[in-house]
XYZ file of N, CA and C in Angstrom:
345
model
N 39.748 -4.698 28.693
C 39.035 -3.717 28.841
C 37.809 -3.857 27.640
N 36.500 -3.013 27.676
C 35.499 -3.236 26.865
C 35.332 -1.974 26.302
N 35.326 -1.712 25.049
C 34.683 -0.430 24.618
C 33.632 -0.693 23.851
N 32.354 0.630 24.004
C 31.348 0.871 22.864
C 31.550 1.682 22.331
N 31.629 1.507 20.757
C 31.551 2.628 20.020
C 30.131 2.468 19.424
N 29.581 3.432 19.203
C 27.686 4.063 17.995
C 28.722 4.513 17.150
N 28.252 4.407 15.775
C 28.104 4.987 15.057
C 26.521 5.517 13.992
N 27.127 6.975 14.015
C 25.651 7.823 13.553
C 26.157 7.877 11.777
N 25.397 7.409 10.931
C 25.381 7.950 9.190
C 24.509 8.873 9.485
N 25.143 10.109 8.636
C 24.353 10.440 7.810
C 24.067 10.245 6.564
N 22.733 10.326 5.916
C 22.137 9.953 4.645
C 21.397 11.440 4.400
N 22.314 11.880 3.393
C 21.789 13.372 3.060
C 20.615 13.050 2.083
N 19.728 14.212 1.933
C 18.298 14.169 1.324
C 18.118 12.986 -0.107
N 19.829 14.252 -1.044
C 19.037 13.237 -2.355
C 20.000 11.628 -2.497
N 21.044 11.122 -1.426
C 21.194 10.227 -1.482
C 19.733 9.002 -1.205
N 19.606 9.646 0.004
C 17.908 9.232 0.242
C 16.942 8.645 -0.310
N 16.623 9.560 -1.581
C 15.606 9.382 -2.974
C 16.176 8.417 -3.290
N 17.767 9.173 -3.464
C 18.436 7.528 -4.651
C 17.907 6.145 -3.992
N 18.237 5.606 -2.880
C 18.032 4.323 -2.009
C 16.605 4.174 -1.928
N 15.831 5.655 -1.632
C 14.522 5.071 -1.585
C 13.650 4.375 -2.845
N 14.593 5.030 -4.315
C 14.331 4.516 -5.626
C 14.764 3.394 -6.018
N 15.597 2.945 -5.162
C 16.529 1.367 -5.491
C 15.487 0.451 -4.823
N 14.831 0.754 -3.882
C 13.767 0.004 -2.810
C 14.651 -0.033 -1.718
N 15.318 0.336 -0.807
C 16.150 0.421 0.218
C 14.944 0.469 1.089
N 14.104 0.823 1.419
C 12.849 1.454 1.808
C 11.797 1.044 1.719
N 11.048 -0.147 1.402
C 10.171 -0.936 0.855
C 9.084 -0.005 2.342
N 7.586 -0.021 0.839
C 6.194 -0.400 1.431
C 5.053 -0.624 0.928
N 4.125 -1.326 1.856
C 2.748 -1.855 0.679
C 2.851 -1.059 -0.075
N 2.249 -1.686 -0.783
C 1.490 -0.831 -2.716
C 0.214 -2.311 -2.552
N -0.812 -0.999 -2.775
C -2.004 -2.271 -3.589
C -2.169 -2.013 -4.717
N -2.689 -2.472 -5.526
C -3.404 -2.636 -6.807
C -4.371 -3.304 -6.752
N -5.726 -2.755 -7.797
C -7.106 -3.535 -7.546
C -7.648 -3.320 -8.917
N -7.749 -4.115 -9.464
C -8.120 -3.839 -10.714
C -9.646 -4.599 -11.017
N -10.376 -3.907 -12.005
C -12.073 -4.956 -11.857
C -12.437 -3.728 -11.675
N -12.247 -2.567 -11.973
C -12.935 -1.025 -11.756
C -13.453 -0.734 -13.201
N -14.380 0.232 -12.875
C -14.853 1.386 -14.525
C -13.323 2.639 -14.827
N -13.127 2.701 -15.782
C -12.212 3.535 -16.420
C -12.453 4.786 -15.015
N -11.622 5.376 -15.059
C -11.799 7.068 -13.587
C -12.678 6.425 -13.151
N -12.838 5.653 -12.608
C -13.879 5.516 -11.189
C -13.086 5.726 -10.006
N -13.911 6.411 -8.836
C -13.074 6.461 -7.869
C -13.077 5.448 -6.938
N -12.277 4.802 -5.940
C -11.934 4.010 -5.322
C -11.299 4.635 -3.829
N -12.198 4.336 -3.143
C -11.165 4.741 -1.625
C -10.922 3.546 -0.542
N -10.181 3.480 -0.116
C -9.998 2.454 1.330
C -9.477 3.017 2.065
N -10.009 2.485 3.253
C -10.220 3.430 4.935
C -9.691 2.133 5.448
N -9.133 2.479 6.785
C -8.932 1.347 7.618
C -9.457 2.157 9.095
N -10.779 1.639 8.988
C -11.922 2.037 9.999
C -11.122 1.279 12.067
N -10.635 0.739 11.652
C -10.080 0.517 13.315
C -9.161 1.249 13.846
N -8.490 2.339 13.284
C -7.466 3.167 13.666
C -8.022 4.422 14.438
N -7.528 4.889 14.955
C -7.966 6.403 16.317
C -8.015 7.317 15.306
N -7.454 7.626 13.843
C -7.666 8.105 12.739
C -8.955 8.406 11.897
N -8.738 6.877 11.773
C -9.674 6.764 10.887
C -8.892 6.547 9.454
N -8.217 6.392 9.279
C -7.256 6.534 8.111
C -7.988 6.204 6.851
N -7.836 7.135 5.842
C -8.303 6.513 4.281
C -7.313 7.370 3.438
N -7.366 6.598 2.401
C -6.631 6.666 0.398
C -7.244 6.862 -0.706
N -7.603 7.729 -0.855
C -8.350 7.947 -2.457
C -7.508 7.705 -3.385
N -8.168 7.221 -4.735
C -7.549 7.211 -6.277
C -8.595 6.624 -6.754
N -8.243 7.114 -8.220
C -8.986 7.325 -9.220
C -8.547 5.905 -10.306
N -9.290 5.333 -11.046
C -8.277 3.758 -11.722
C -8.021 4.634 -13.050
N -6.943 3.943 -13.424
C -7.071 4.648 -14.935
C -7.736 3.660 -15.851
N -7.478 3.856 -17.263
C -7.735 3.456 -18.587
C -8.231 2.253 -18.039
N -6.911 1.082 -17.662
C -7.120 -0.183 -17.600
C -8.398 -0.820 -16.458
N -8.834 0.081 -15.898
C -9.702 -0.275 -14.748
C -8.827 -0.080 -13.047
N -7.814 -0.256 -13.087
C -6.488 -0.134 -12.184
C -6.431 0.434 -11.269
N -6.689 0.728 -9.778
C -6.173 1.558 -8.964
C -5.102 1.192 -8.209
N -4.126 2.131 -7.879
C -2.950 1.412 -7.159
C -3.345 3.016 -5.905
N -2.419 2.350 -4.589
C -2.679 2.902 -3.304
C -1.032 2.323 -2.801
N -0.382 3.925 -2.538
C 0.435 3.814 -1.734
C 0.621 4.580 -0.407
N 2.204 4.172 0.552
C 1.475 4.602 1.829
C 0.794 3.949 2.576
N 0.434 2.801 2.833
C -0.257 2.141 3.638
C 0.754 1.287 4.823
N 0.137 1.287 5.620
C 0.811 0.852 6.503
C -0.154 -0.568 6.967
N 0.494 -1.646 7.849
C 0.178 -3.154 7.898
C -1.166 -3.328 8.544
N -2.122 -3.964 8.282
C -3.611 -3.726 9.203
C -4.738 -4.037 7.794
N -5.994 -3.933 8.572
C -6.875 -4.209 7.481
C -7.435 -2.902 6.821
N -7.562 -2.787 5.903
C -8.131 -2.163 4.993
C -10.009 -2.769 4.240
N -10.675 -1.253 4.013
C -11.881 -1.896 3.441
C -12.070 -1.004 2.392
N -12.467 -1.642 1.491
C -13.115 -0.782 -0.233
C -14.069 -0.317 -0.282
N -14.237 1.176 -0.630
C -15.475 1.561 -1.335
C -15.175 1.929 -2.609
N -16.149 1.509 -3.334
C -16.560 2.028 -4.783
C -17.148 3.157 -4.792
N -16.620 4.258 -5.762
C -17.682 5.522 -6.439
C -17.675 5.864 -4.800
N -17.221 6.133 -4.338
C -17.032 6.817 -2.713
C -18.066 6.340 -2.351
N -19.012 5.995 -2.329
C -20.286 6.050 -1.470
C -20.956 3.652 -0.976
N -20.485 3.517 -2.180
C -20.759 1.888 -2.231
C -19.803 1.054 -1.989
N -19.704 0.672 -0.387
C -18.758 -0.633 0.366
C -18.871 -1.602 -0.051
N -18.118 -1.942 -1.102
C -17.770 -4.080 -1.598
C -18.034 -4.674 -0.885
N -18.256 -5.790 -0.847
C -18.751 -7.080 0.243
C -17.174 -7.622 0.049
N -17.139 -8.285 1.170
C -16.056 -9.192 1.739
C -14.937 -8.693 0.829
N -14.574 -7.398 1.036
C -13.599 -6.996 0.252
C -12.280 -6.314 1.474
N -12.169 -7.037 2.658
C -11.381 -6.556 3.663
C -9.604 -6.522 3.380
N -9.460 -6.150 3.222
C -7.813 -6.354 2.736
C -6.939 -6.239 3.939
N -6.147 -7.572 4.273
C -5.553 -7.279 5.455
C -3.638 -7.218 4.407
N -3.137 -6.182 5.011
C -2.101 -6.164 4.564
C -0.740 -6.747 5.347
N -0.251 -7.641 5.382
C 1.094 -8.342 6.354
C 1.977 -7.511 6.219
N 2.458 -7.717 7.572
C 4.039 -6.901 7.858
C 5.501 -7.506 7.554
N 5.007 -8.912 6.702
C 6.441 -9.299 5.757
C 6.505 -9.165 4.235
N 7.819 -9.205 3.936
C 7.625 -9.054 2.114
C 7.038 -10.232 1.141
N 6.564 -9.759 0.805
C 6.077 -10.794 -0.535
C 5.293 -9.757 -1.574
N 4.401 -10.783 -2.269
C 3.554 -10.403 -3.055
C 1.930 -11.598 -2.499
N 1.206 -10.826 -2.510
C -0.094 -11.591 -2.180
C -1.537 -11.051 -2.633
N -2.228 -11.870 -3.643
C -3.319 -12.023 -4.760
C -4.534 -12.613 -3.930
N -5.541 -11.643 -4.197
C -6.834 -12.248 -3.429
C -8.111 -11.540 -4.768
N -8.268 -12.470 -5.091
C -9.926 -12.715 -6.001
C -10.908 -13.070 -5.356
N -12.045 -11.286 -5.887
C -13.195 -11.535 -5.137
C -13.880 -11.066 -6.610
N -14.453 -11.916 -6.777
C -15.882 -11.523 -7.960
C -14.715 -11.086 -9.364
N -15.203 -9.801 -9.510
C -14.027 -9.341 -10.765
C -13.315 -8.488 -10.577
N -12.713 -8.647 -8.857
C -11.383 -7.809 -8.718
C -10.755 -9.021 -8.488
N -9.210 -8.121 -8.632
C -8.120 -8.705 -8.166
C -7.539 -7.431 -7.607
N -7.307 -7.972 -6.140
C -6.303 -7.862 -4.934
C -5.082 -8.054 -5.391
N -4.131 -7.286 -5.447
C -2.578 -7.253 -5.398
C -1.831 -6.310 -4.345
N -1.748 -7.091 -3.246
C -0.849 -6.627 -2.414
C 0.800 -6.977 -2.783
N 1.341 -5.676 -2.835
C 2.745 -5.530 -3.040
C 3.922 -5.272 -2.244
N 4.771 -6.553 -0.856
C 5.165 -5.887 -0.467
C 6.533 -6.122 -0.418
N 7.575 -5.343 -1.055
C 8.687 -6.707 -1.733
C 9.895 -5.350 -1.026
N 11.200 -6.183 -1.261
C 12.377 -5.344 -0.851
C 12.974 -5.308 -2.505
N 13.428 -3.910 -2.437
C 13.792 -3.439 -3.896
C 15.671 -4.113 -3.603
N 16.569 -3.739 -4.711
C 17.700 -4.798 -5.040
C 18.525 -4.232 -6.201
């Protein structure tokens, strides 16, 4: 006799937030250094249906950090108008830390499991 069991796990919102902070649900993050302090930086994904874009401001050290990204190609725009040449970023769909150096900019793609 063969029996099939299906388990449903209910996770409360506070438990989910704790698990998220611990890194159980990783998401890609991009850190780009080399900008002027407080400079506007926009990354866009032009080849998607809705034309996704994310905006950040560089901190005092010149680093802009982007969260809530999906794998694929992203293009960097500095100051909201100046598209940086040869700065298409590919976010892989696998875990790891990937670094790309373009002129004075260092692009660090971080996609790690927590623990």
